[in-house]
PDB file of C-alpha atoms in Angstrom:
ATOM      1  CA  UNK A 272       0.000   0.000   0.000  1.00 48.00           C
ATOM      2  CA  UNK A 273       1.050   3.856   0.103  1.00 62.00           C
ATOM      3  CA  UNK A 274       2.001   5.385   3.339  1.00 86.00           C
ATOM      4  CA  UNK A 275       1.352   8.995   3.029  1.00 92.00           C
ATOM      5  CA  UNK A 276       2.065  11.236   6.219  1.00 94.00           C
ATOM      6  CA  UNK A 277       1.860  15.019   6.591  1.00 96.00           C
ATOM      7  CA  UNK A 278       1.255  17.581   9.563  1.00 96.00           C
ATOM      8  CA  UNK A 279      -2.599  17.521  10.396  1.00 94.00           C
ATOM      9  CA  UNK A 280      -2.621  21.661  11.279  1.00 96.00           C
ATOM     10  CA  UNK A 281      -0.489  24.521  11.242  1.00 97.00           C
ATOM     11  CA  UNK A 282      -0.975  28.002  11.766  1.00 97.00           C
ATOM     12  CA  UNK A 283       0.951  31.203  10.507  1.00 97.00           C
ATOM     13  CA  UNK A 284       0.645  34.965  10.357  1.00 97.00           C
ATOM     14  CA  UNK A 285      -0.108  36.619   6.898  1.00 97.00           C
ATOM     15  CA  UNK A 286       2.784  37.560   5.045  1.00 97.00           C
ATOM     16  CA  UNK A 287       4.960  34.874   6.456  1.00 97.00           C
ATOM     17  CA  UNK A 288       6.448  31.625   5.039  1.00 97.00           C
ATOM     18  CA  UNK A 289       5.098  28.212   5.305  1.00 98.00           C
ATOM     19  CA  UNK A 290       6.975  25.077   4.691  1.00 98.00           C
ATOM     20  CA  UNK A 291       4.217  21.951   4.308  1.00 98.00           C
ATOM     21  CA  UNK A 292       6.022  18.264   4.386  1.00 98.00           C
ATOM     22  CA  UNK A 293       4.705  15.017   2.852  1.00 98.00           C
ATOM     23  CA  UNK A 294       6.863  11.608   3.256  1.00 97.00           C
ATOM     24  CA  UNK A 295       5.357   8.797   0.974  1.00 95.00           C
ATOM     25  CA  UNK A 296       6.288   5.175   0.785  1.00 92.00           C
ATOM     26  CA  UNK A 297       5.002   3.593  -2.750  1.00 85.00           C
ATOM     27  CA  UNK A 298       6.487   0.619  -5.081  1.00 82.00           C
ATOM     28  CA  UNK A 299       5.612   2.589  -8.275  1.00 84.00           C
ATOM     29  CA  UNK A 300       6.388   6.526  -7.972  1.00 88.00           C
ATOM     30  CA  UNK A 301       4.997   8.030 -10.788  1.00 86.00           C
ATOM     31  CA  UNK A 302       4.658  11.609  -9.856  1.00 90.00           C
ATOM     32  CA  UNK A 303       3.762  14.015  -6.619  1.00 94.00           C
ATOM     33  CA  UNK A 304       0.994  16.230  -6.331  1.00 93.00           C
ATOM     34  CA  UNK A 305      -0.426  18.386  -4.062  1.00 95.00           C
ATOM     35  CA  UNK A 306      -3.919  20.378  -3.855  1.00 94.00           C
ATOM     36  CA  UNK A 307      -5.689  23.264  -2.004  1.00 95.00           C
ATOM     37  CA  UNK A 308      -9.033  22.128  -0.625  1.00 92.00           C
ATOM     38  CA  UNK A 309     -11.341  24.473   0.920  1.00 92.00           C
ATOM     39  CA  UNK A 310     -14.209  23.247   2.816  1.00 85.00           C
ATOM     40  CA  UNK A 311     -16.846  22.201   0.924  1.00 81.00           C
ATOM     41  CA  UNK A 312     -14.812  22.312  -2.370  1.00 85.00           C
ATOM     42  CA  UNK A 313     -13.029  19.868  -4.687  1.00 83.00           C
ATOM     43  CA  UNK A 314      -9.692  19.659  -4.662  1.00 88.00           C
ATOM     44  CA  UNK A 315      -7.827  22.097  -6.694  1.00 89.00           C
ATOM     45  CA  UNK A 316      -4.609  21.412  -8.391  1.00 87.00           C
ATOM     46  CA  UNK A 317      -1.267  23.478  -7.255  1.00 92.00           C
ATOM     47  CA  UNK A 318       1.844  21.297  -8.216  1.00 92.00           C
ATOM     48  CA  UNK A 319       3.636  18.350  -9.704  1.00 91.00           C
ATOM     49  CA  UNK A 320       6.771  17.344  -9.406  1.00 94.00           C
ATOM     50  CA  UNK A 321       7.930  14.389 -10.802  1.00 91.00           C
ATOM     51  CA  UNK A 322      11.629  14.638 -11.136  1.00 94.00           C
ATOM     52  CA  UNK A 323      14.201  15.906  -8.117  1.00 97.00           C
ATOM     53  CA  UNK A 324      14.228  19.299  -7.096  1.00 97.00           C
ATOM     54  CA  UNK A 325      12.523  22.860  -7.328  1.00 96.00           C
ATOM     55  CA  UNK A 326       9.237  24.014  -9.089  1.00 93.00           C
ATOM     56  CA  UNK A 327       8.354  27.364  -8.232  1.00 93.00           C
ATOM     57  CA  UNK A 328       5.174  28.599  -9.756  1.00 89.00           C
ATOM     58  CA  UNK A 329       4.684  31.620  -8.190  1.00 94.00           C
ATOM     59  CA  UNK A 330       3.928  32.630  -4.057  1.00 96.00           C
ATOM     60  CA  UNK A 331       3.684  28.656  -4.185  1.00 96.00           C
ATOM     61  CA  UNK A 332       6.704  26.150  -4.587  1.00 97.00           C
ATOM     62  CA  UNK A 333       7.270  22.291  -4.357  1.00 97.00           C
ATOM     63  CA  UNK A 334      10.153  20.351  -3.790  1.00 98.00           C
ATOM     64  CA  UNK A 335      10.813  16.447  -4.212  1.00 98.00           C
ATOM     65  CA  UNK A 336      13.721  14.002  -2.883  1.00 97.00           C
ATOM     66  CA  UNK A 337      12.553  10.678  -4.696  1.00 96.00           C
ATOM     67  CA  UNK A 338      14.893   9.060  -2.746  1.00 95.00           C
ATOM     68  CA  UNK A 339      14.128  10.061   0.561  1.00 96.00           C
ATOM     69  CA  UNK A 340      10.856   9.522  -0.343  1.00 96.00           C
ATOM     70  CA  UNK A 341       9.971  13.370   0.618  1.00 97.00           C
ATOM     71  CA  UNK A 342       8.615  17.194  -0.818  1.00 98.00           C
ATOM     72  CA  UNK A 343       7.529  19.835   0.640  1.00 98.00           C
ATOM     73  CA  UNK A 344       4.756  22.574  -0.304  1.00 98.00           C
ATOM     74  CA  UNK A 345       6.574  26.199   0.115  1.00 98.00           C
ATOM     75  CA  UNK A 346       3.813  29.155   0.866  1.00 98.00           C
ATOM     76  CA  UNK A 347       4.894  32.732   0.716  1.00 97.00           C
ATOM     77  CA  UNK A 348       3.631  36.021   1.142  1.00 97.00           C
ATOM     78  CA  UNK A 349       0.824  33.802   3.375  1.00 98.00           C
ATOM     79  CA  UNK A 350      -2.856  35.390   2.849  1.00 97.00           C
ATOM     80  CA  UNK A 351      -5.721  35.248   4.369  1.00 96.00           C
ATOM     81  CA  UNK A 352      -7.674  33.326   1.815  1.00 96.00           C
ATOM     82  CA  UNK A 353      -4.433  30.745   1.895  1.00 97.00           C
ATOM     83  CA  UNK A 354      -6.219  29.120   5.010  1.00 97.00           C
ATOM     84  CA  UNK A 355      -7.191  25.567   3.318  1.00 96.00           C
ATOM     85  CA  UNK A 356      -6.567  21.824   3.623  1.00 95.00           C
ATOM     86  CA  UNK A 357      -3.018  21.300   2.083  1.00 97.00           C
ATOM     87  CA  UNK A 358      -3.601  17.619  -0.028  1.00 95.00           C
ATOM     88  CA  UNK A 359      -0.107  16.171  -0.930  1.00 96.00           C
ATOM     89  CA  UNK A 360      -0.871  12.852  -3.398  1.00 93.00           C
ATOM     90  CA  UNK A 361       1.206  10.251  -4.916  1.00 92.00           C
ATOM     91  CA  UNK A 362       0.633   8.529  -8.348  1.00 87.00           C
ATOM     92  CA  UNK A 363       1.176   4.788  -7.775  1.00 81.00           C
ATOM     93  CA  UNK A 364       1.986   2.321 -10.795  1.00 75.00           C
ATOM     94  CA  UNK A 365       2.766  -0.552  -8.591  1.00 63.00           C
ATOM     95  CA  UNK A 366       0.942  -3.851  -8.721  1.00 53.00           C
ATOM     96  CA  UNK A 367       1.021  -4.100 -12.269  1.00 46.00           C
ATOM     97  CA  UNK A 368      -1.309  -1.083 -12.849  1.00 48.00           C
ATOM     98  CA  UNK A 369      -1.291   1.128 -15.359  1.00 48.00           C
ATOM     99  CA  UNK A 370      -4.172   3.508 -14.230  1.00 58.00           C
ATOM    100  CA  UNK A 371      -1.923   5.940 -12.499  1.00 67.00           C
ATOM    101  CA  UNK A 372      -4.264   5.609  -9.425  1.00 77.00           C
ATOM    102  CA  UNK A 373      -3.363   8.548  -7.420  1.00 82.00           C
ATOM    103  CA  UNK A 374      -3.287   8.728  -3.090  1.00 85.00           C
ATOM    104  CA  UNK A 375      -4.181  11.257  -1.211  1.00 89.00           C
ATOM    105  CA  UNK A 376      -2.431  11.709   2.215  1.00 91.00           C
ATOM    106  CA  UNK A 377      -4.966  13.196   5.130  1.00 89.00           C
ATOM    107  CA  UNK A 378      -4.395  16.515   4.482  1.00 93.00           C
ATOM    108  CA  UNK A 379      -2.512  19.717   6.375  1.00 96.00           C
ATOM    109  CA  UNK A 380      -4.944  22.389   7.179  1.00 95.00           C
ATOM    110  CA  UNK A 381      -3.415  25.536   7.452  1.00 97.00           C
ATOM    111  CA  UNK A 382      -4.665  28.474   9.076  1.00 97.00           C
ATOM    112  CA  UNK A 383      -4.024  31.901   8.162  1.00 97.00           C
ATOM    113  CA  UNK A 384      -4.089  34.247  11.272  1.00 95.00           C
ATOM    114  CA  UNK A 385      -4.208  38.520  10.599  1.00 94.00           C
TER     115      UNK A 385
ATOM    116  CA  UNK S 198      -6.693  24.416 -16.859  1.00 61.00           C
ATOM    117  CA  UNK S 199      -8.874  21.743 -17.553  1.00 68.00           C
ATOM    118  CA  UNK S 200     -12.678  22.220 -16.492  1.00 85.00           C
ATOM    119  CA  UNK S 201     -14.584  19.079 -14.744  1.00 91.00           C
ATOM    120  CA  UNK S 202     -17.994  19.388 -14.069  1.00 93.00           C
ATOM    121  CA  UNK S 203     -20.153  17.371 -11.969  1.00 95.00           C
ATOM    122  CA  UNK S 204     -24.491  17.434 -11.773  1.00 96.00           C
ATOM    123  CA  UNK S 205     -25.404  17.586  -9.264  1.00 96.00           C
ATOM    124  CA  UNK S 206     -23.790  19.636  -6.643  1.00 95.00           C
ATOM    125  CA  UNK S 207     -26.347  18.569  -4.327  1.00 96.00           C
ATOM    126  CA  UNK S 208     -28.788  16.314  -3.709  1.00 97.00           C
ATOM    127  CA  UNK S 209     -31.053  14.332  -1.058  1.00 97.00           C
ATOM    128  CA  UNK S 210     -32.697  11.095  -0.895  1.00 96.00           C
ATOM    129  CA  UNK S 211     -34.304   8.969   0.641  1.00 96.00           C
ATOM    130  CA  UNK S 212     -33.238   5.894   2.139  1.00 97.00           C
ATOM    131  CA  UNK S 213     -34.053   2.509  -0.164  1.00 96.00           C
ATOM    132  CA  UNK S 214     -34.140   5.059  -3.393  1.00 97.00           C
ATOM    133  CA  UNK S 215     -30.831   5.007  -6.115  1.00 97.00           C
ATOM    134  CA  UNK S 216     -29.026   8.512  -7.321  1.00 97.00           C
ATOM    135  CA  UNK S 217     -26.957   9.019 -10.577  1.00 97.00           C
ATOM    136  CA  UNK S 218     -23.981  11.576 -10.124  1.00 97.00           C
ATOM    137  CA  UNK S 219     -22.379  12.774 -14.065  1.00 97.00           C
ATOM    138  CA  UNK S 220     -18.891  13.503 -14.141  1.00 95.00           C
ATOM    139  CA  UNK S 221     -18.495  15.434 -17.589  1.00 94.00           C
ATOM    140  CA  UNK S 222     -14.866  16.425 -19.107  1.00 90.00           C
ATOM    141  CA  UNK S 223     -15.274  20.118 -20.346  1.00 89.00           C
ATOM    142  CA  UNK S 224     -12.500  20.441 -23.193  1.00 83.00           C
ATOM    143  CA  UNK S 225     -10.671  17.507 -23.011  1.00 82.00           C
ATOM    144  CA  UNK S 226     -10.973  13.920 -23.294  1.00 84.00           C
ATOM    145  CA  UNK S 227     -10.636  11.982 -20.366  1.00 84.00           C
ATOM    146  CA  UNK S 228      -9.436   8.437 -21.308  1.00 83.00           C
ATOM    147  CA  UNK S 229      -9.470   8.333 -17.617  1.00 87.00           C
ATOM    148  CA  UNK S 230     -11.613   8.658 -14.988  1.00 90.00           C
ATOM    149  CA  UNK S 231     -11.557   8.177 -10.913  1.00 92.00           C
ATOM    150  CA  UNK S 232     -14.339   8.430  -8.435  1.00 95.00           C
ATOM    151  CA  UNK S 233     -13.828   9.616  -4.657  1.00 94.00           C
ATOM    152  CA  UNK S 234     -15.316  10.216  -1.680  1.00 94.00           C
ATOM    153  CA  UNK S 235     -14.655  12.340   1.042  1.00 90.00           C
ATOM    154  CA  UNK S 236     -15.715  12.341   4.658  1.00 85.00           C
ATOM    155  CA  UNK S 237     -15.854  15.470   6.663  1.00 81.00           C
ATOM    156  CA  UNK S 238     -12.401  16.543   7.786  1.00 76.00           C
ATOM    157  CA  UNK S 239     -11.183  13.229   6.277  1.00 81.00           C
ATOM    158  CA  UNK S 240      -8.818  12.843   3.208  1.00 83.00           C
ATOM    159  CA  UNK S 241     -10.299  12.102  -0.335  1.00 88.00           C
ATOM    160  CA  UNK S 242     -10.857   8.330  -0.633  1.00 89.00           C
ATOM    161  CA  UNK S 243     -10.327   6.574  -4.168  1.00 89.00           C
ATOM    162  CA  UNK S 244     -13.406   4.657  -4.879  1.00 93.00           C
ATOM    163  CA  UNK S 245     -13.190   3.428  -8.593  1.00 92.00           C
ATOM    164  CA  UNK S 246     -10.890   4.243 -11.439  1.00 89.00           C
ATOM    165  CA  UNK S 247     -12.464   3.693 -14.842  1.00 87.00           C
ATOM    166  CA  UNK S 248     -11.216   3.719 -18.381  1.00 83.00           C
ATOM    167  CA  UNK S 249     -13.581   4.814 -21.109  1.00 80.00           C
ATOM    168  CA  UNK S 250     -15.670   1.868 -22.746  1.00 80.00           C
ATOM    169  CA  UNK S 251     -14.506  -0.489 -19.986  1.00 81.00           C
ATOM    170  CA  UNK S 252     -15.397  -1.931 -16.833  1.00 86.00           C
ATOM    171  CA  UNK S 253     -14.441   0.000 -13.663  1.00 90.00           C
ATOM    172  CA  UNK S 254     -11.796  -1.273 -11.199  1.00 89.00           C
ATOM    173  CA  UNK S 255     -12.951  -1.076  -7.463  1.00 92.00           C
ATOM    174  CA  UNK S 256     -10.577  -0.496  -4.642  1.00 90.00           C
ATOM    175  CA  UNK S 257     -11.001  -2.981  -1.842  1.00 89.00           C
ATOM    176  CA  UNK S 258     -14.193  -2.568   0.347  1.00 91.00           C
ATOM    177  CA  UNK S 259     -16.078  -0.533  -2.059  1.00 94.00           C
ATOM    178  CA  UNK S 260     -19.129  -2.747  -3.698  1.00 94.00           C
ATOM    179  CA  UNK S 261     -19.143  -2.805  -7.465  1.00 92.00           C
ATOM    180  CA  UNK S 262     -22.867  -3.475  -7.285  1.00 94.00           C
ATOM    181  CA  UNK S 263     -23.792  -0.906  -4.958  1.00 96.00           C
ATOM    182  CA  UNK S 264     -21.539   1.945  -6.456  1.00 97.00           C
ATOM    183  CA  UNK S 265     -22.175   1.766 -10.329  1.00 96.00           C
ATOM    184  CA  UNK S 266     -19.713   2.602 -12.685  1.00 94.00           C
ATOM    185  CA  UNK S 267     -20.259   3.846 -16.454  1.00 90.00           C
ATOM    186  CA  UNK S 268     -17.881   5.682 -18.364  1.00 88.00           C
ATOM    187  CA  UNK S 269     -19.453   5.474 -21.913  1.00 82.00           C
ATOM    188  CA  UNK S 270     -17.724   8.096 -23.740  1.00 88.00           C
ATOM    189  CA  UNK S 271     -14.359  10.076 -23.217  1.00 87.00           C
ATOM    190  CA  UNK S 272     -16.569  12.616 -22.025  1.00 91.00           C
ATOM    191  CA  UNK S 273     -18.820  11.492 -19.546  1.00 93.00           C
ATOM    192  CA  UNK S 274     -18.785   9.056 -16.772  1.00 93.00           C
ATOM    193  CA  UNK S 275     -21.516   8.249 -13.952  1.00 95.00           C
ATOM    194  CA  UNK S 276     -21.616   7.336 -10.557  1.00 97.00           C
ATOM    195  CA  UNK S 277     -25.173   5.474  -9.292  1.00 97.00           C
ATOM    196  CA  UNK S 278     -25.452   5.091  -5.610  1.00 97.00           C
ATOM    197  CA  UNK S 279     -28.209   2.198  -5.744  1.00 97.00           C
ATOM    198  CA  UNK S 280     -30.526   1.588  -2.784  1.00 96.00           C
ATOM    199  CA  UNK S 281     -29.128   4.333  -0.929  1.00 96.00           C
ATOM    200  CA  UNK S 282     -28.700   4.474   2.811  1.00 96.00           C
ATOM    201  CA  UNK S 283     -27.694   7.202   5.251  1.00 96.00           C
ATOM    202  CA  UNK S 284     -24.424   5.436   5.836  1.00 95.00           C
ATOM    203  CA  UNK S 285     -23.784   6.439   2.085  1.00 96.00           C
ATOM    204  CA  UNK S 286     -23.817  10.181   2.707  1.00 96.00           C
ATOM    205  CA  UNK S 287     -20.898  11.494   1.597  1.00 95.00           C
ATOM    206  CA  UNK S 288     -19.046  14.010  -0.623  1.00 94.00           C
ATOM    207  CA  UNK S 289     -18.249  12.071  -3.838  1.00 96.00           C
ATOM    208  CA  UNK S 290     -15.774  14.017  -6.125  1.00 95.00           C
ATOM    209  CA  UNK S 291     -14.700  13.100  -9.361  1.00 95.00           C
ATOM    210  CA  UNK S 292     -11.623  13.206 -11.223  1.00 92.00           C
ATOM    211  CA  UNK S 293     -10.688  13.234 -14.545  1.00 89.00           C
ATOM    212  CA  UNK S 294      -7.229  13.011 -16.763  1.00 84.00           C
ATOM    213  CA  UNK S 295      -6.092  12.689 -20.523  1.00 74.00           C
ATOM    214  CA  UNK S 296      -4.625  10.360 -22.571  1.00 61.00           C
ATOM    215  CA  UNK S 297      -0.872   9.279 -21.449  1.00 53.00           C
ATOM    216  CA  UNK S 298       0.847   9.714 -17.726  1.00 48.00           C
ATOM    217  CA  UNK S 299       3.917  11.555 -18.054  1.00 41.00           C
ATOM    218  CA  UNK S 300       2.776  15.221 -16.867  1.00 41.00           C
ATOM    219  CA  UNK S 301      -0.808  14.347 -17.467  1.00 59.00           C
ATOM    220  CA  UNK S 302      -2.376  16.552 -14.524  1.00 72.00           C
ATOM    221  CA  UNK S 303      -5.692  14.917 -12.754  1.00 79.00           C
ATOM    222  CA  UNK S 304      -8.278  17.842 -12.636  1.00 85.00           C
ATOM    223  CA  UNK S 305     -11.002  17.430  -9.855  1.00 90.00           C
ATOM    224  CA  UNK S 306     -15.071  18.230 -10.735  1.00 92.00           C
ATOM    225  CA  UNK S 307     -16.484  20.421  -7.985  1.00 91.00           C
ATOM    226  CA  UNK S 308     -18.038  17.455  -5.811  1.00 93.00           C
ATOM    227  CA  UNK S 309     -21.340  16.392  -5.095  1.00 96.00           C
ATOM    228  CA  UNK S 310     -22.546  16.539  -1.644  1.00 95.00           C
ATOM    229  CA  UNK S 311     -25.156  13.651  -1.451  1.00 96.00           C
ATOM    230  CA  UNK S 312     -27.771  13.175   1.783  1.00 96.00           C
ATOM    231  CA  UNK S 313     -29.609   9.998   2.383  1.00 97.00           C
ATOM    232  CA  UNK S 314     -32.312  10.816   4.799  1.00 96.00           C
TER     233      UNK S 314
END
């Protein structure tokens, strides 16, 4: 199966810097993801990373080690409307699949504070 | 990006009765197609993944004859909740994504929020 483990909550002032970290343990890495969620909402799409390092798309960045299994989501310039569930997910071609199926981890919400 | 649409956003039931959720694919077509659901505060939970014109492959624990699965074109797929009960209530999302894998992004439809009273 996938083990996917990140923070449950964090909190942070607007304007500052948030680092968000996802470990994953999965036979057939095919790619990272992660998502804002807002309650209520689907799942919006923010990243992918599929190779080592740095993608910076804006405030919003995303890293990846694929061999220490890790990434982290980089917020900056936090806002007030940033406050959302933070959904890092992991496309899985193990088992002999080739779907793609992608895993969700539980999700980091993140709270915004003035 | 890609738009996803689901119909519809909301809906109640009754207990005993069956409800049909469409996932629809905007302006692309989505040889692929994956049904979630979602509990509150809870992380999105892959129910089904479905290719277009084929049958649907369940995850474990989720009943193929209770959650129907048709995705008949490469723009349209549908979930039916049959004999619905209030244990069934649930956010269902779906998800949809293009032809190939390498850097093919999986673009969410805005969920349907389904009561079974």
């Amino acid at each position: 199966g996938q083990n996917i483990d990140q923070p449950t909550e964090m909190t942070a002032t607007e304007g500052a810097i948030v680092q968000i970290n996802c470990t994953y343990q999965t036979s057939g890495f095919n790619g990272l993801f992660w998502y804002q969620q807002h309650a209520g909402e689907a799942p919006t799409f923010l990243s992918y990373n599929v190779l080592d390092g740095l993608e910076e798309k804006g405030r919003f960045s995303s890293f990846l080690s694929r061999s220490k299994g890790y990434s982290y989501l980089l917020l900056k310039e936090l806002q007030m409307k940033d406050s959302a569930s933070y959904l890092c997910a992991v496309r899985d071609l193990g088992r002999g699949s080739t779907l793609g199926r992608l895993y969700f981890g539980r999700g980091t919400q993140l709270t915004v504070w003035p | 990006g890609a738009v996803v649409s689901q119909h519809p956003s909301r809906v109640i039931c009754k207990s005993g009765t069956s409800v049909k959720i469409e996932c629809r694919s905007l302006d692309f077509q989505a040889t692929t197609m994956f049904w979630y659901r979602q509990f509150p505060k809870k992380s999105l939970m892959l129910m089904a993944t479905s290719n277009e014109g084929s049958k649907a492959t369940y995850e474990q624990g989720v009943e193929k004859d209770k959650f129907l699965i048709n995705h008949a074109s490469l723009t349209l797929s549908t979930l039916t909740v049959t004999s619905a009960h209030p244990e069934d209530s649930s956010f269902y999302i779906c998800s949809a994504r293009g032809g190939g894998l390498a850097g093919s992004e999986q673009y969410f439809g805005p969920g349907t929020r389904l009561t079974v009273t």
